[in-house]
Amino acid sequence: MRTALSDFKESVDIIGSVANSLSSAINIRSDELKKSDTISCGCVLLMTGNFESFLKGIMKAFINELNGFGIPVEQLPEDFLHAHFQKGGAMLGRYAKEAKKGNKDMFDVHDLSERIASVNGPTSSYKLAWEAFTDTQANPGPDVVKSLLVGVGVKDVWGNINNLISQGRMDMFLTSFVAIRNVCAHTGSHPNPPTGAELQDACDKFQDLSVAIFLLLEDKLDELNPTNSRS
């Protein structure tokens, strides 16, 4: 999970450097302002895209780490198994369709099918299908963040995240930012794109948000780890 967090932080730092350059721009000619607005919209799209990739990456890492604990199948939370079969099975169907179109290798289909069936083997050598826990619905908004974390047993997701961060309510920030993203994505522009300073503030908030998500998932792994005294 630390790799997913580190990769996301690196991507945010790059956008932050672009935001700084927008903040220091002094040319207010209309053609230059149009360029700045376009760059700002591009940064919004990149930020939300990178955040969605972070969510997928950290949830995949969470499941892979959980698989390594060797918890007997009968001791896994039932919700995990339900998601493994229901959502994993739906993803398998998607993989098969994509493979039929030539857009995905059949190896991916076989690999996922084997992982779904693995819970019927030795009780400690299964592999939960990470694909069942990473569906962002192409929308990294607050409901999706909550759904992903609740899916692995995290309680009061936004209450805990907001308690960890002193920059206001992160669910409200994310709702607003994704709304800007949607306008930029659907129209190619925005009537009031974020300024350089506003983008830098968003970078700071996304950094804090990603750390809070990491900490909640790390705490959940500690709770599930059979070698931990709290388990």
mmCIF file of C-alpha atoms in Angstrom:
data_model
loop_
_atom_site.group_PDB
_atom_site.id
_atom_site.type_symbol
_atom_site.label_atom_id
_atom_site.label_comp_id
_atom_site.label_asym_id
_atom_site.label_seq_id
_atom_site.Cartn_x
_atom_site.Cartn_y
_atom_site.Cartn_z
ATOM 1 C CA MET A 1 0.000 0.000 0.000
ATOM 2 C CA ARG A 2 2.886 2.323 0.630
ATOM 3 C CA THR A 3 3.870 2.104 -3.036
ATOM 4 C CA ALA A 4 0.389 3.216 -4.132
ATOM 5 C CA LEU A 5 0.572 6.112 -1.685
ATOM 6 C CA SER A 6 4.070 7.089 -2.785
ATOM 7 C CA ASP A 7 3.152 6.979 -6.483
ATOM 8 C CA PHE A 8 0.113 9.163 -5.891
ATOM 9 C CA LYS A 9 2.084 11.687 -3.857
ATOM 10 C CA GLU A 10 4.626 11.919 -6.669
ATOM 11 C CA SER A 11 1.883 12.590 -9.223
ATOM 12 C CA VAL A 12 0.361 15.278 -6.989
ATOM 13 C CA ASP A 13 3.757 16.945 -6.558
ATOM 14 C CA ILE A 14 4.047 17.282 -10.333
ATOM 15 C CA ILE A 15 0.644 18.941 -10.551
ATOM 16 C CA GLY A 16 1.634 21.135 -7.621
ATOM 17 C CA SER A 17 4.652 22.414 -9.554
ATOM 18 C CA VAL A 18 2.367 23.293 -12.477
ATOM 19 C CA ALA A 19 0.018 25.058 -10.053
ATOM 20 C CA ASN A 20 2.939 27.112 -8.762
ATOM 21 C CA SER A 21 3.824 28.186 -12.283
ATOM 22 C CA LEU A 22 0.224 29.301 -12.839
ATOM 23 C CA SER A 23 0.333 31.288 -9.600
ATOM 24 C CA SER A 24 3.472 33.118 -10.680
ATOM 25 C CA ALA A 25 2.238 33.943 -14.181
ATOM 26 C CA ILE A 26 1.873 37.702 -14.648
ATOM 27 C CA ASN A 27 0.848 37.883 -18.309
ATOM 28 C CA ILE A 28 -2.884 38.677 -18.403
ATOM 29 C CA ARG A 29 -3.333 38.910 -22.167
ATOM 30 C CA SER A 30 -6.539 37.119 -23.138
ATOM 31 C CA ASP A 31 -4.739 34.475 -25.187
ATOM 32 C CA GLU A 32 -2.417 33.715 -22.283
ATOM 33 C CA LEU A 33 -5.334 33.514 -19.862
ATOM 34 C CA LYS A 34 -6.996 30.986 -22.150
ATOM 35 C CA LYS A 35 -3.842 28.895 -22.029
ATOM 36 C CA SER A 36 -3.754 29.120 -18.237
ATOM 37 C CA ASP A 37 -7.414 28.124 -18.002
ATOM 38 C CA THR A 38 -6.784 25.134 -20.270
ATOM 39 C CA ILE A 39 -3.804 24.066 -18.178
ATOM 40 C CA SER A 40 -5.883 24.425 -15.018
ATOM 41 C CA CYS A 41 -8.659 22.227 -16.426
ATOM 42 C CA GLY A 42 -6.053 19.695 -17.503
ATOM 43 C CA CYS A 43 -4.653 19.611 -13.970
ATOM 44 C CA VAL A 44 -8.140 18.955 -12.574
ATOM 45 C CA LEU A 45 -8.609 16.019 -14.942
ATOM 46 C CA LEU A 46 -5.165 14.629 -14.134
ATOM 47 C CA MET A 47 -5.696 14.987 -10.391
ATOM 48 C CA THR A 48 -8.986 13.095 -10.376
ATOM 49 C CA GLY A 49 -7.588 10.470 -12.739
ATOM 50 C CA ASN A 50 -4.559 9.959 -10.543
ATOM 51 C CA PHE A 51 -6.752 9.787 -7.443
ATOM 52 C CA GLU A 52 -8.903 7.119 -9.058
ATOM 53 C CA SER A 53 -5.754 5.145 -9.929
ATOM 54 C CA PHE A 54 -4.590 5.548 -6.324
ATOM 55 C CA LEU A 55 -7.873 4.143 -5.014
ATOM 56 C CA LYS A 56 -7.625 1.131 -7.309
ATOM 57 C CA GLY A 57 -3.966 0.595 -6.463
ATOM 58 C CA ILE A 58 -4.289 0.839 -2.703
ATOM 59 C CA MET A 59 -7.339 -1.442 -2.600
ATOM 60 C CA LYS A 60 -5.528 -4.014 -4.754
ATOM 61 C CA ALA A 61 -2.524 -3.843 -2.419
ATOM 62 C CA PHE A 62 -4.811 -4.199 0.611
ATOM 63 C CA ILE A 63 -6.340 -7.423 -0.741
ATOM 64 C CA ASN A 64 -2.966 -8.814 -1.775
ATOM 65 C CA GLU A 65 -1.579 -8.172 1.716
ATOM 66 C CA LEU A 66 -4.657 -9.750 3.257
ATOM 67 C CA ASN A 67 -4.186 -12.823 1.065
ATOM 68 C CA GLY A 68 -0.717 -13.186 2.504
ATOM 69 C CA PHE A 69 -2.003 -13.510 6.080
ATOM 70 C CA GLY A 70 -3.167 -17.084 5.522
ATOM 71 C CA ILE A 71 -6.420 -16.541 7.417
ATOM 72 C CA PRO A 72 -8.586 -19.686 7.162
ATOM 73 C CA VAL A 73 -11.495 -19.122 4.774
ATOM 74 C CA GLU A 74 -14.038 -19.848 7.489
ATOM 75 C CA GLN A 75 -12.583 -17.009 9.571
ATOM 76 C CA LEU A 76 -12.845 -14.368 6.834
ATOM 77 C CA PRO A 77 -15.659 -11.816 7.165
ATOM 78 C CA GLU A 78 -18.627 -13.041 5.135
ATOM 79 C CA ASP A 79 -18.828 -9.742 3.264
ATOM 80 C CA PHE A 80 -15.369 -10.403 1.829
ATOM 81 C CA LEU A 81 -16.457 -13.767 0.452
ATOM 82 C CA HIS A 82 -19.707 -12.385 -0.938
ATOM 83 C CA ALA A 83 -17.793 -9.657 -2.788
ATOM 84 C CA HIS A 84 -15.193 -12.172 -3.950
ATOM 85 C CA PHE A 85 -17.819 -14.321 -5.659
ATOM 86 C CA GLN A 86 -20.404 -11.742 -6.691
ATOM 87 C CA LYS A 87 -18.243 -8.851 -7.839
ATOM 88 C CA GLY A 88 -15.332 -11.074 -8.819
ATOM 89 C CA GLY A 89 -17.677 -13.172 -10.930
ATOM 90 C CA ALA A 90 -19.076 -10.069 -12.634
ATOM 91 C CA MET A 91 -15.544 -8.933 -13.406
ATOM 92 C CA LEU A 92 -14.717 -12.368 -14.807
ATOM 93 C CA GLY A 93 -17.610 -11.980 -17.225
ATOM 94 C CA ARG A 94 -16.251 -8.587 -18.246
ATOM 95 C CA TYR A 95 -12.780 -10.036 -18.761
ATOM 96 C CA ALA A 96 -14.192 -12.825 -20.934
ATOM 97 C CA LYS A 97 -16.065 -10.348 -23.143
ATOM 98 C CA GLU A 98 -12.963 -8.209 -23.552
ATOM 99 C CA ALA A 99 -10.880 -11.278 -24.387
ATOM 100 C CA LYS A 100 -13.417 -12.302 -27.033
ATOM 101 C CA LYS A 101 -13.048 -8.857 -28.614
ATOM 102 C CA GLY A 102 -9.277 -9.226 -28.518
ATOM 103 C CA ASN A 103 -8.876 -6.416 -25.997
ATOM 104 C CA LYS A 104 -7.600 -8.651 -23.180
ATOM 105 C CA ASP A 105 -5.367 -11.704 -22.974
ATOM 106 C CA MET A 106 -7.043 -14.992 -22.100
ATOM 107 C CA PHE A 107 -4.371 -15.427 -19.422
ATOM 108 C CA ASP A 108 -6.150 -12.714 -17.411
ATOM 109 C CA VAL A 109 -9.412 -14.643 -17.698
ATOM 110 C CA HIS A 110 -7.803 -17.897 -16.541
ATOM 111 C CA ASP A 111 -5.932 -16.145 -13.735
ATOM 112 C CA LEU A 112 -9.046 -14.484 -12.336
ATOM 113 C CA SER A 113 -11.115 -17.671 -12.645
ATOM 114 C CA GLU A 114 -8.460 -19.596 -10.718
ATOM 115 C CA ARG A 115 -8.394 -16.987 -7.969
ATOM 116 C CA ILE A 116 -12.184 -17.041 -7.664
ATOM 117 C CA ALA A 117 -12.118 -20.845 -7.386
ATOM 118 C CA SER A 118 -9.157 -20.843 -4.981
ATOM 119 C CA VAL A 119 -11.348 -20.517 -1.880
ATOM 120 C CA ASN A 120 -12.420 -24.127 -2.477
ATOM 121 C CA GLY A 121 -8.839 -25.320 -2.061
ATOM 122 C CA PRO A 122 -6.654 -25.478 1.066
ATOM 123 C CA THR A 123 -8.062 -23.066 3.602
ATOM 124 C CA SER A 124 -4.970 -20.870 3.793
ATOM 125 C CA SER A 125 -3.784 -20.839 0.172
ATOM 126 C CA TYR A 126 -6.697 -18.981 -1.441
ATOM 127 C CA LYS A 127 -6.428 -15.645 -3.207
ATOM 128 C CA LEU A 128 -9.324 -13.240 -2.884
ATOM 129 C CA ALA A 129 -9.967 -11.489 -6.206
ATOM 130 C CA TRP A 130 -8.695 -7.946 -5.769
ATOM 131 C CA GLU A 131 -10.839 -6.910 -8.753
ATOM 132 C CA ALA A 132 -13.918 -7.426 -6.554
ATOM 133 C CA PHE A 133 -12.780 -4.634 -4.231
ATOM 134 C CA THR A 134 -11.490 -1.984 -6.650
ATOM 135 C CA ASP A 135 -14.490 -0.857 -8.715
ATOM 136 C CA THR A 136 -14.387 2.951 -8.709
ATOM 137 C CA GLN A 137 -17.238 3.225 -11.224
ATOM 138 C CA ALA A 138 -15.026 5.708 -13.114
ATOM 139 C CA ASN A 139 -15.956 8.297 -10.487
ATOM 140 C CA PRO A 140 -13.619 8.899 -7.534
ATOM 141 C CA GLY A 141 -16.212 10.830 -5.545
ATOM 142 C CA PRO A 142 -16.978 10.555 -1.827
ATOM 143 C CA ASP A 143 -19.605 7.827 -2.267
ATOM 144 C CA VAL A 144 -17.089 5.664 -4.110
ATOM 145 C CA VAL A 145 -14.404 6.223 -1.458
ATOM 146 C CA LYS A 146 -16.913 5.248 1.221
ATOM 147 C CA SER A 147 -18.080 2.183 -0.724
ATOM 148 C CA LEU A 148 -14.537 0.893 -1.268
ATOM 149 C CA LEU A 149 -13.529 1.228 2.380
ATOM 150 C CA VAL A 150 -16.819 -0.054 3.755
ATOM 151 C CA GLY A 151 -16.336 -3.042 1.450
ATOM 152 C CA VAL A 152 -13.345 -4.104 3.533
ATOM 153 C CA GLY A 153 -14.926 -3.368 6.888
ATOM 154 C CA VAL A 154 -13.861 0.212 7.621
ATOM 155 C CA LYS A 155 -16.479 1.935 9.772
ATOM 156 C CA ASP A 156 -17.651 5.573 9.620
ATOM 157 C CA VAL A 157 -15.368 6.296 6.669
ATOM 158 C CA TRP A 158 -15.824 10.036 6.282
ATOM 159 C CA GLY A 159 -16.170 10.654 9.985
ATOM 160 C CA ASN A 160 -12.769 9.016 10.515
ATOM 161 C CA ILE A 161 -11.159 10.724 7.522
ATOM 162 C CA ASN A 162 -12.367 14.169 8.599
ATOM 163 C CA ASN A 163 -11.119 13.534 12.136
ATOM 164 C CA LEU A 164 -7.665 12.751 10.762
ATOM 165 C CA ILE A 165 -7.466 15.917 8.642
ATOM 166 C CA SER A 166 -7.640 19.503 9.904
ATOM 167 C CA GLN A 167 -8.501 21.093 6.535
ATOM 168 C CA GLY A 168 -12.282 20.926 6.761
ATOM 169 C CA ARG A 169 -14.639 18.247 5.514
ATOM 170 C CA MET A 170 -12.857 16.223 2.861
ATOM 171 C CA ASP A 171 -16.076 14.676 1.541
ATOM 172 C CA MET A 172 -17.396 18.149 0.688
ATOM 173 C CA PHE A 173 -14.081 19.111 -0.912
ATOM 174 C CA LEU A 174 -14.052 15.951 -3.024
ATOM 175 C CA THR A 175 -17.667 16.479 -4.107
ATOM 176 C CA SER A 176 -16.838 19.999 -5.274
ATOM 177 C CA PHE A 177 -13.623 18.995 -7.024
ATOM 178 C CA VAL A 178 -15.233 16.091 -8.895
ATOM 179 C CA ALA A 179 -18.026 18.445 -9.996
ATOM 180 C CA ILE A 180 -15.397 20.747 -11.537
ATOM 181 C CA ARG A 181 -13.783 17.723 -13.140
ATOM 182 C CA ASN A 182 -17.076 16.680 -14.722
ATOM 183 C CA VAL A 183 -17.608 20.113 -16.289
ATOM 184 C CA CYS A 184 -14.049 20.111 -17.655
ATOM 185 C CA ALA A 185 -14.389 16.567 -18.993
ATOM 186 C CA HIS A 186 -17.775 17.086 -20.630
ATOM 187 C CA THR A 187 -17.233 20.544 -22.111
ATOM 188 C CA GLY A 188 -13.470 20.843 -22.497
ATOM 189 C CA SER A 189 -13.419 23.985 -20.379
ATOM 190 C CA HIS A 190 -14.795 25.579 -17.231
ATOM 191 C CA PRO A 191 -16.347 29.043 -16.720
ATOM 192 C CA ASN A 192 -14.321 29.507 -13.536
ATOM 193 C CA PRO A 193 -11.346 27.103 -13.499
ATOM 194 C CA PRO A 194 -9.228 26.856 -10.334
ATOM 195 C CA THR A 195 -6.454 29.392 -9.965
ATOM 196 C CA GLY A 196 -2.906 28.283 -9.331
ATOM 197 C CA ALA A 197 -3.363 28.908 -5.606
ATOM 198 C CA GLU A 198 -6.617 26.920 -5.570
ATOM 199 C CA LEU A 199 -4.956 24.042 -7.393
ATOM 200 C CA GLN A 200 -2.110 24.046 -4.878
ATOM 201 C CA ASP A 201 -4.654 23.950 -2.051
ATOM 202 C CA ALA A 202 -6.349 21.001 -3.776
ATOM 203 C CA CYS A 203 -2.979 19.253 -4.037
ATOM 204 C CA ASP A 204 -2.477 19.646 -0.293
ATOM 205 C CA LYS A 205 -5.950 18.280 0.406
ATOM 206 C CA PHE A 206 -5.473 15.279 -1.890
ATOM 207 C CA GLN A 207 -2.153 14.534 -0.202
ATOM 208 C CA ASP A 208 -3.832 14.539 3.217
ATOM 209 C CA LEU A 209 -6.813 12.556 1.925
ATOM 210 C CA SER A 210 -4.610 9.831 0.485
ATOM 211 C CA VAL A 211 -2.676 9.529 3.747
ATOM 212 C CA ALA A 212 -5.911 9.279 5.748
ATOM 213 C CA ILE A 213 -7.195 6.501 3.482
ATOM 214 C CA PHE A 214 -3.877 4.688 3.819
ATOM 215 C CA LEU A 215 -3.980 4.942 7.620
ATOM 216 C CA LEU A 216 -7.534 3.593 7.820
ATOM 217 C CA LEU A 217 -6.673 0.642 5.583
ATOM 218 C CA GLU A 218 -3.427 -0.013 7.439
ATOM 219 C CA ASP A 219 -5.338 -0.061 10.729
ATOM 220 C CA LYS A 220 -7.867 -2.477 9.228
ATOM 221 C CA LEU A 221 -5.075 -4.798 8.089
ATOM 222 C CA ASP A 222 -3.622 -4.728 11.613
ATOM 223 C CA GLU A 223 -7.041 -5.682 12.933
ATOM 224 C CA LEU A 224 -7.381 -8.597 10.497
ATOM 225 C CA ASN A 225 -3.820 -9.853 10.892
ATOM 226 C CA PRO A 226 -3.974 -13.092 12.928
ATOM 227 C CA THR A 227 -0.484 -12.441 14.327
ATOM 228 C CA ASN A 228 -1.638 -9.156 15.833
ATOM 229 C CA SER A 229 -2.583 -9.297 19.499
ATOM 230 C CA ARG A 230 -5.759 -7.340 18.828
ATOM 231 C CA SER A 231 -7.101 -10.045 16.495
#
